[in-house]
Tab-separated table of C-alpha atoms and ligand atoms in Angstrom:
chain	number	residue	atom	x	y	z
A	1	MET	CA	0.000	0.000	0.000
A	2	LEU	CA	1.189	3.474	-0.902
A	3	ARG	CA	1.776	5.693	2.141
A	4	ARG	CA	2.238	9.432	1.743
A	5	LYS	CA	5.199	10.775	3.700
A	6	ASN	CA	5.159	13.704	6.136
A	7	ILE	CA	1.417	14.011	6.350
A	8	LEU	CA	-0.453	15.077	9.460
A	9	LYS	CA	-2.570	12.278	10.942
A	10	ILE	CA	-5.171	12.755	13.655
A	11	ALA	CA	-6.907	9.800	15.316
A	12	ILE	CA	-10.058	10.178	17.391
A	13	ASP	CA	-11.999	7.573	19.342
A	14	SER	CA	-15.243	8.259	21.137
A	15	PRO	CA	-18.487	6.705	22.318
A	16	ALA	CA	-21.691	7.451	20.381
A	17	ALA	CA	-22.885	11.062	20.198
A	18	ALA	CA	-19.998	12.598	22.138
A	19	GLY	CA	-19.569	15.351	19.546
A	20	ALA	CA	-16.474	13.795	17.952
A	21	GLY	CA	-17.824	14.067	14.415
A	22	THR	CA	-18.565	17.790	14.654
A	23	LEU	CA	-15.155	18.438	16.160
A	24	ALA	CA	-13.303	16.242	13.707
A	25	LYS	CA	-14.983	18.051	10.814
A	26	ALA	CA	-13.998	21.472	12.174
A	27	ILE	CA	-10.412	20.350	12.799
A	28	SER	CA	-10.164	18.796	9.342
A	29	LYS	CA	-11.400	21.977	7.727
A	30	HIS	CA	-9.026	24.159	9.719
A	31	TYR	CA	-5.913	22.073	8.979
A	32	ASN	CA	-6.998	20.997	5.475
A	33	LEU	CA	-7.228	17.304	6.372
A	34	PHE	CA	-9.232	14.572	4.686
A	35	TYR	CA	-11.999	13.634	7.132
A	36	LEU	CA	-13.432	10.154	7.494
A	37	ASP	CA	-16.241	9.259	9.876
A	38	THR	CA	-15.529	5.515	10.121
A	39	GLY	CA	-18.828	4.896	11.901
A	40	LYS	CA	-20.510	5.779	8.615
A	41	ILE	CA	-18.827	2.815	6.947
A	42	TYR	CA	-20.303	0.443	9.539
A	43	ARG	CA	-23.624	2.247	9.183
A	44	PHE	CA	-23.442	1.827	5.398
A	45	ILE	CA	-22.924	-1.931	5.863
A	46	ALA	CA	-25.728	-2.108	8.414
A	47	TYR	CA	-28.002	-0.277	5.981
A	48	LEU	CA	-27.145	-2.794	3.258
A	49	LYS	CA	-27.940	-5.647	5.610
A	50	LEU	CA	-31.295	-4.129	6.577
A	51	SER	CA	-32.181	-3.284	2.969
A	52	PHE	CA	-30.996	-6.500	1.275
A	53	PRO	CA	-31.189	-9.235	3.922
A	54	LYS	CA	-31.306	-12.029	1.341
A	55	LYS	CA	-28.380	-10.829	-0.770
A	56	PHE	CA	-26.192	-9.876	2.201
A	57	ASN	CA	-23.060	-12.059	2.175
A	58	GLN	CA	-19.264	-11.623	1.992
A	59	LYS	CA	-19.153	-11.417	-1.797
A	60	PHE	CA	-21.968	-8.856	-1.996
A	61	LEU	CA	-20.360	-6.778	0.730
A	62	LYS	CA	-16.881	-6.831	-0.818
A	63	LEU	CA	-18.317	-5.597	-4.125
A	64	LYS	CA	-20.268	-2.813	-2.420
A	65	ILE	CA	-17.227	-1.693	-0.430
A	66	LYS	CA	-15.073	-1.774	-3.555
A	67	SER	CA	-17.433	0.583	-5.373
A	68	LEU	CA	-18.114	2.774	-2.325
A	69	LYS	CA	-17.798	6.516	-2.939
A	70	ILE	CA	-17.186	8.900	-0.053
A	71	LYS	CA	-20.365	10.781	-0.978
A	72	ASP	CA	-22.374	7.552	-0.355
A	73	LEU	CA	-21.565	8.013	3.316
A	74	SER	CA	-23.456	11.274	3.594
A	75	LYS	CA	-26.887	9.758	2.869
A	76	LYS	CA	-29.404	10.778	5.532
A	77	ASN	CA	-30.734	7.228	6.008
A	78	LEU	CA	-27.455	6.246	7.594
A	79	LEU	CA	-28.200	8.516	10.550
A	80	LEU	CA	-31.298	6.585	11.632
A	81	ASP	CA	-31.210	5.047	15.086
A	82	GLU	CA	-32.022	1.534	13.861
A	83	VAL	CA	-29.093	1.764	11.436
A	84	GLY	CA	-26.766	2.778	14.315
A	85	THR	CA	-27.999	-0.136	16.413
A	86	GLU	CA	-27.479	-2.584	13.556
A	87	ALA	CA	-24.024	-1.050	12.932
A	88	SER	CA	-22.990	-1.890	16.482
A	89	ILE	CA	-24.087	-5.494	15.862
A	90	ILE	CA	-22.366	-6.070	12.523
A	91	SER	CA	-19.208	-4.266	13.695
A	92	LYS	CA	-18.571	-7.146	16.115
A	93	GLU	CA	-17.948	-9.498	13.209
A	94	LYS	CA	-14.322	-10.231	12.442
A	95	ASN	CA	-14.922	-10.685	8.700
A	96	ILE	CA	-16.684	-7.342	8.408
A	97	ARG	CA	-13.924	-5.497	10.267
A	98	LYS	CA	-11.384	-7.169	7.997
A	99	ILE	CA	-13.170	-5.909	4.873
A	100	VAL	CA	-13.252	-2.284	6.038
A	101	HIS	CA	-9.812	-2.261	7.665
A	102	SER	CA	-7.756	-1.764	4.507
A	103	LEU	CA	-10.160	0.879	3.161
A	104	GLN	CA	-9.750	2.929	6.349
A	105	VAL	CA	-5.971	2.468	6.570
A	106	ASN	CA	-5.612	3.401	2.938
A	107	LEU	CA	-7.591	6.626	3.365
A	108	ALA	CA	-5.708	7.503	6.566
A	109	TYR	CA	-2.226	7.027	5.101
A	110	ASN	CA	-2.939	7.937	1.524
A	111	PRO	CA	-5.512	10.747	1.576
A	112	PRO	CA	-6.257	12.607	-1.693
A	113	LYS	CA	-3.306	14.834	-2.687
A	114	LYS	CA	-5.126	18.117	-2.119
A	115	TYR	CA	-5.142	17.417	1.630
A	116	ARG	CA	-2.295	17.941	4.058
A	117	GLY	CA	-3.215	14.767	5.919
A	118	SER	CA	-6.124	12.908	7.446
A	119	CYS	CA	-8.405	12.890	10.452
A	120	LEU	CA	-10.445	9.773	11.263
A	121	ASP	CA	-12.893	9.175	14.063
A	122	GLY	CA	-14.379	5.918	15.321
A	123	ARG	CA	-13.817	3.293	18.014
A	124	ASP	CA	-10.465	1.699	17.179
A	125	ILE	CA	-8.701	4.494	15.308
A	126	THR	CA	-6.079	5.373	17.939
A	127	TYR	CA	-4.794	1.821	18.350
A	128	LYS	CA	-5.715	-0.127	15.211
A	129	ILE	CA	-6.173	2.107	12.204
A	130	ILE	CA	-3.613	4.906	12.888
A	131	PRO	CA	-1.448	3.670	15.777
A	132	ASP	CA	1.291	6.169	14.825
A	133	ALA	CA	-1.017	9.207	14.552
A	134	ASP	CA	0.551	12.597	15.308
A	135	PHE	CA	-2.360	13.401	17.594
A	136	LYS	CA	-4.706	11.058	19.428
A	137	PHE	CA	-7.845	12.179	21.195
A	138	TYR	CA	-10.471	10.377	23.214
A	139	ILE	CA	-13.599	12.517	23.102
A	140	THR	CA	-16.426	11.851	25.504
A	141	ALA	CA	-19.351	13.388	27.420
A	142	ASN	CA	-21.715	12.079	30.057
A	143	ILE	CA	-24.379	9.713	28.800
A	144	LYS	CA	-27.375	12.014	29.321
A	145	THR	CA	-25.703	14.830	27.399
A	146	ARG	CA	-24.850	12.453	24.589
A	147	ALA	CA	-28.366	11.062	24.464
A	148	PHE	CA	-29.835	14.561	24.386
A	149	ARG	CA	-27.556	15.624	21.548
A	150	ARG	CA	-28.454	12.520	19.530
A	151	TYR	CA	-32.155	13.077	20.341
A	152	LYS	CA	-31.997	16.614	18.909
A	153	GLU	CA	-30.208	15.338	15.806
A	154	LEU	CA	-32.746	12.553	15.262
A	155	LYS	CA	-35.667	14.931	15.766
A	156	THR	CA	-34.612	16.765	12.634
A	157	LEU	CA	-34.891	13.489	10.685
A	158	LYS	CA	-37.817	11.719	12.267
A	159	LYS	CA	-40.345	13.517	14.399
A	160	LYS	CA	-41.642	10.643	16.502
A	161	ILE	CA	-38.790	9.717	18.752
A	162	ALA	CA	-38.630	9.892	22.545
A	163	TYR	CA	-35.589	10.981	24.542
A	164	SER	CA	-35.905	7.869	26.749
A	165	GLU	CA	-35.747	5.671	23.664
A	166	VAL	CA	-32.563	7.392	22.487
A	167	LEU	CA	-30.976	7.111	25.944
A	168	LYS	CA	-31.754	3.395	26.022
A	169	SER	CA	-30.248	2.801	22.615
A	170	ILE	CA	-27.071	4.783	23.435
A	171	LYS	CA	-26.651	2.725	26.637
A	172	LYS	CA	-27.029	-0.469	24.655
A	173	ARG	CA	-24.535	0.710	22.076
A	174	ASP	CA	-22.000	1.762	24.746
A	175	ASN	CA	-22.323	-1.614	26.356
A	176	SER	CA	-21.657	-3.370	23.095
A	177	ASP	CA	-18.841	-1.051	21.911
A	178	PHE	CA	-16.909	-1.067	25.215
A	179	ASN	CA	-17.297	-4.745	26.016
A	180	ARG	CA	-16.973	-6.547	22.711
A	181	LYS	CA	-13.986	-8.826	22.204
A	182	ILE	CA	-12.910	-7.463	18.840
A	183	SER	CA	-11.659	-3.865	18.605
A	184	PRO	CA	-13.488	-2.540	21.670
A	185	LEU	CA	-13.750	1.169	22.345
A	186	LYS	CA	-11.139	2.247	24.896
A	187	LYS	CA	-9.066	5.250	25.795
A	188	THR	CA	-5.458	4.438	25.030
A	189	LYS	CA	-2.734	5.773	27.342
A	190	ASP	CA	-1.369	8.007	24.611
A	191	SER	CA	-4.735	9.655	23.809
A	192	LEU	CA	-5.699	13.012	25.253
A	193	LEU	CA	-9.032	13.055	27.001
A	194	ILE	CA	-11.493	15.768	25.919
A	195	ASN	CA	-14.718	15.861	27.885
A	196	THR	CA	-17.311	17.861	25.947
A	197	THR	CA	-20.113	17.704	28.556
A	198	ASN	CA	-19.821	21.334	29.596
A	199	LEU	CA	-18.152	22.776	26.538
A	200	ASN	CA	-19.796	24.193	23.459
A	201	LYS	CA	-18.575	23.328	19.961
A	202	ARG	CA	-16.360	26.410	19.659
A	203	ALA	CA	-14.738	25.871	23.071
A	204	CYS	CA	-13.993	22.219	22.226
A	205	PHE	CA	-12.505	23.201	18.896
A	206	LEU	CA	-10.275	25.872	20.473
A	207	LYS	CA	-9.084	23.430	23.136
A	208	ILE	CA	-7.991	20.920	20.519
A	209	LYS	CA	-6.545	23.594	18.230
A	210	LYS	CA	-4.368	24.882	21.072
A	211	ILE	CA	-2.963	21.373	21.655
A	212	ILE	CA	-2.257	20.844	17.969
A	213	ASP	CA	-0.747	24.284	17.337
A	214	ARG	CA	1.558	23.995	20.353
A	215	LYS	CA	3.062	20.750	19.037
A	216	LEU	CA	3.178	21.854	15.400
A	217	LYS	CA	5.152	24.986	16.296
A	218	ASN	CA	7.941	22.941	17.972
B	1	LIG	O1	-19.892	6.505	15.178
B	1	LIG	P1	-21.245	5.882	14.970
B	1	LIG	O2	-22.116	5.987	16.153
B	1	LIG	O3	-21.899	6.323	13.713
B	1	LIG	O4	-20.904	4.310	14.747
B	1	LIG	C1	-21.896	3.330	14.611
B	1	LIG	C2	-21.374	2.018	15.182
B	1	LIG	O5	-20.313	1.526	14.349
B	1	LIG	C3	-20.760	2.098	16.580
B	1	LIG	O6	-21.707	1.954	17.606
B	1	LIG	C4	-19.735	0.981	16.579
B	1	LIG	O7	-20.309	-0.241	16.988
B	1	LIG	C5	-19.349	0.845	15.124
B	1	LIG	N1	-18.004	1.401	14.867
B	1	LIG	C6	-16.921	0.585	15.091
B	1	LIG	N2	-15.663	1.014	14.803
B	1	LIG	C7	-15.456	2.253	14.311
B	1	LIG	C8	-16.550	3.113	14.094
B	1	LIG	C9	-17.823	2.668	14.408
B	1	LIG	O8	-17.076	-0.546	15.542
B	1	LIG	N3	-14.220	2.631	14.005
């Protein structure tokens, strides 16, 4: 695999709805980095499984991943709660993780030329996908804050959804993501902890920017 030299690589891990995506996007824009929300890849696979249950097998999946375009990951359907729940189920499968692994590594180490580097967020980015990242962050927030943020986001897509339902599904997802055997979510020792519970988007961004700028200047 081709690996671009001297690029800036940022790895972010976080539990569901901690605000990592919003932050990663802002950071990527500021530093001209290619941004990849790896959760969207698992959501894309989950969506395929829910939409084509009879066709869904290794061969079908490999073909779909091969022809995947980054813009396919911005489809609104992928944001649905049932897709997120299914994503946390299929992401426990070794074969599925194997199929997406090289795609993610390739985009992290060989982002399109117009970018100065890459920024990926997910559950295993800091220790599996970009273990040698220049910056590693573990972004989190308390569970009620996360559930409320996801609730507001889902309300814009689907009117009939209760906060309690969202809280329950986030708890279930946390349980699965933290405790699964394969690539569980964890904060690695070399990741910086950013707790977004009491910080707004701008404050979070500035906190991370300060950390990055300090190291880049040296
Ligand atoms: O980040 P998001 O909530 O969209 O991710 C959906 C699900 O995909 C997660 O709950 C997790 O189970 C799975 N995932 C993963 N590894 C990643 C990113 C997401 O297992 N790197």
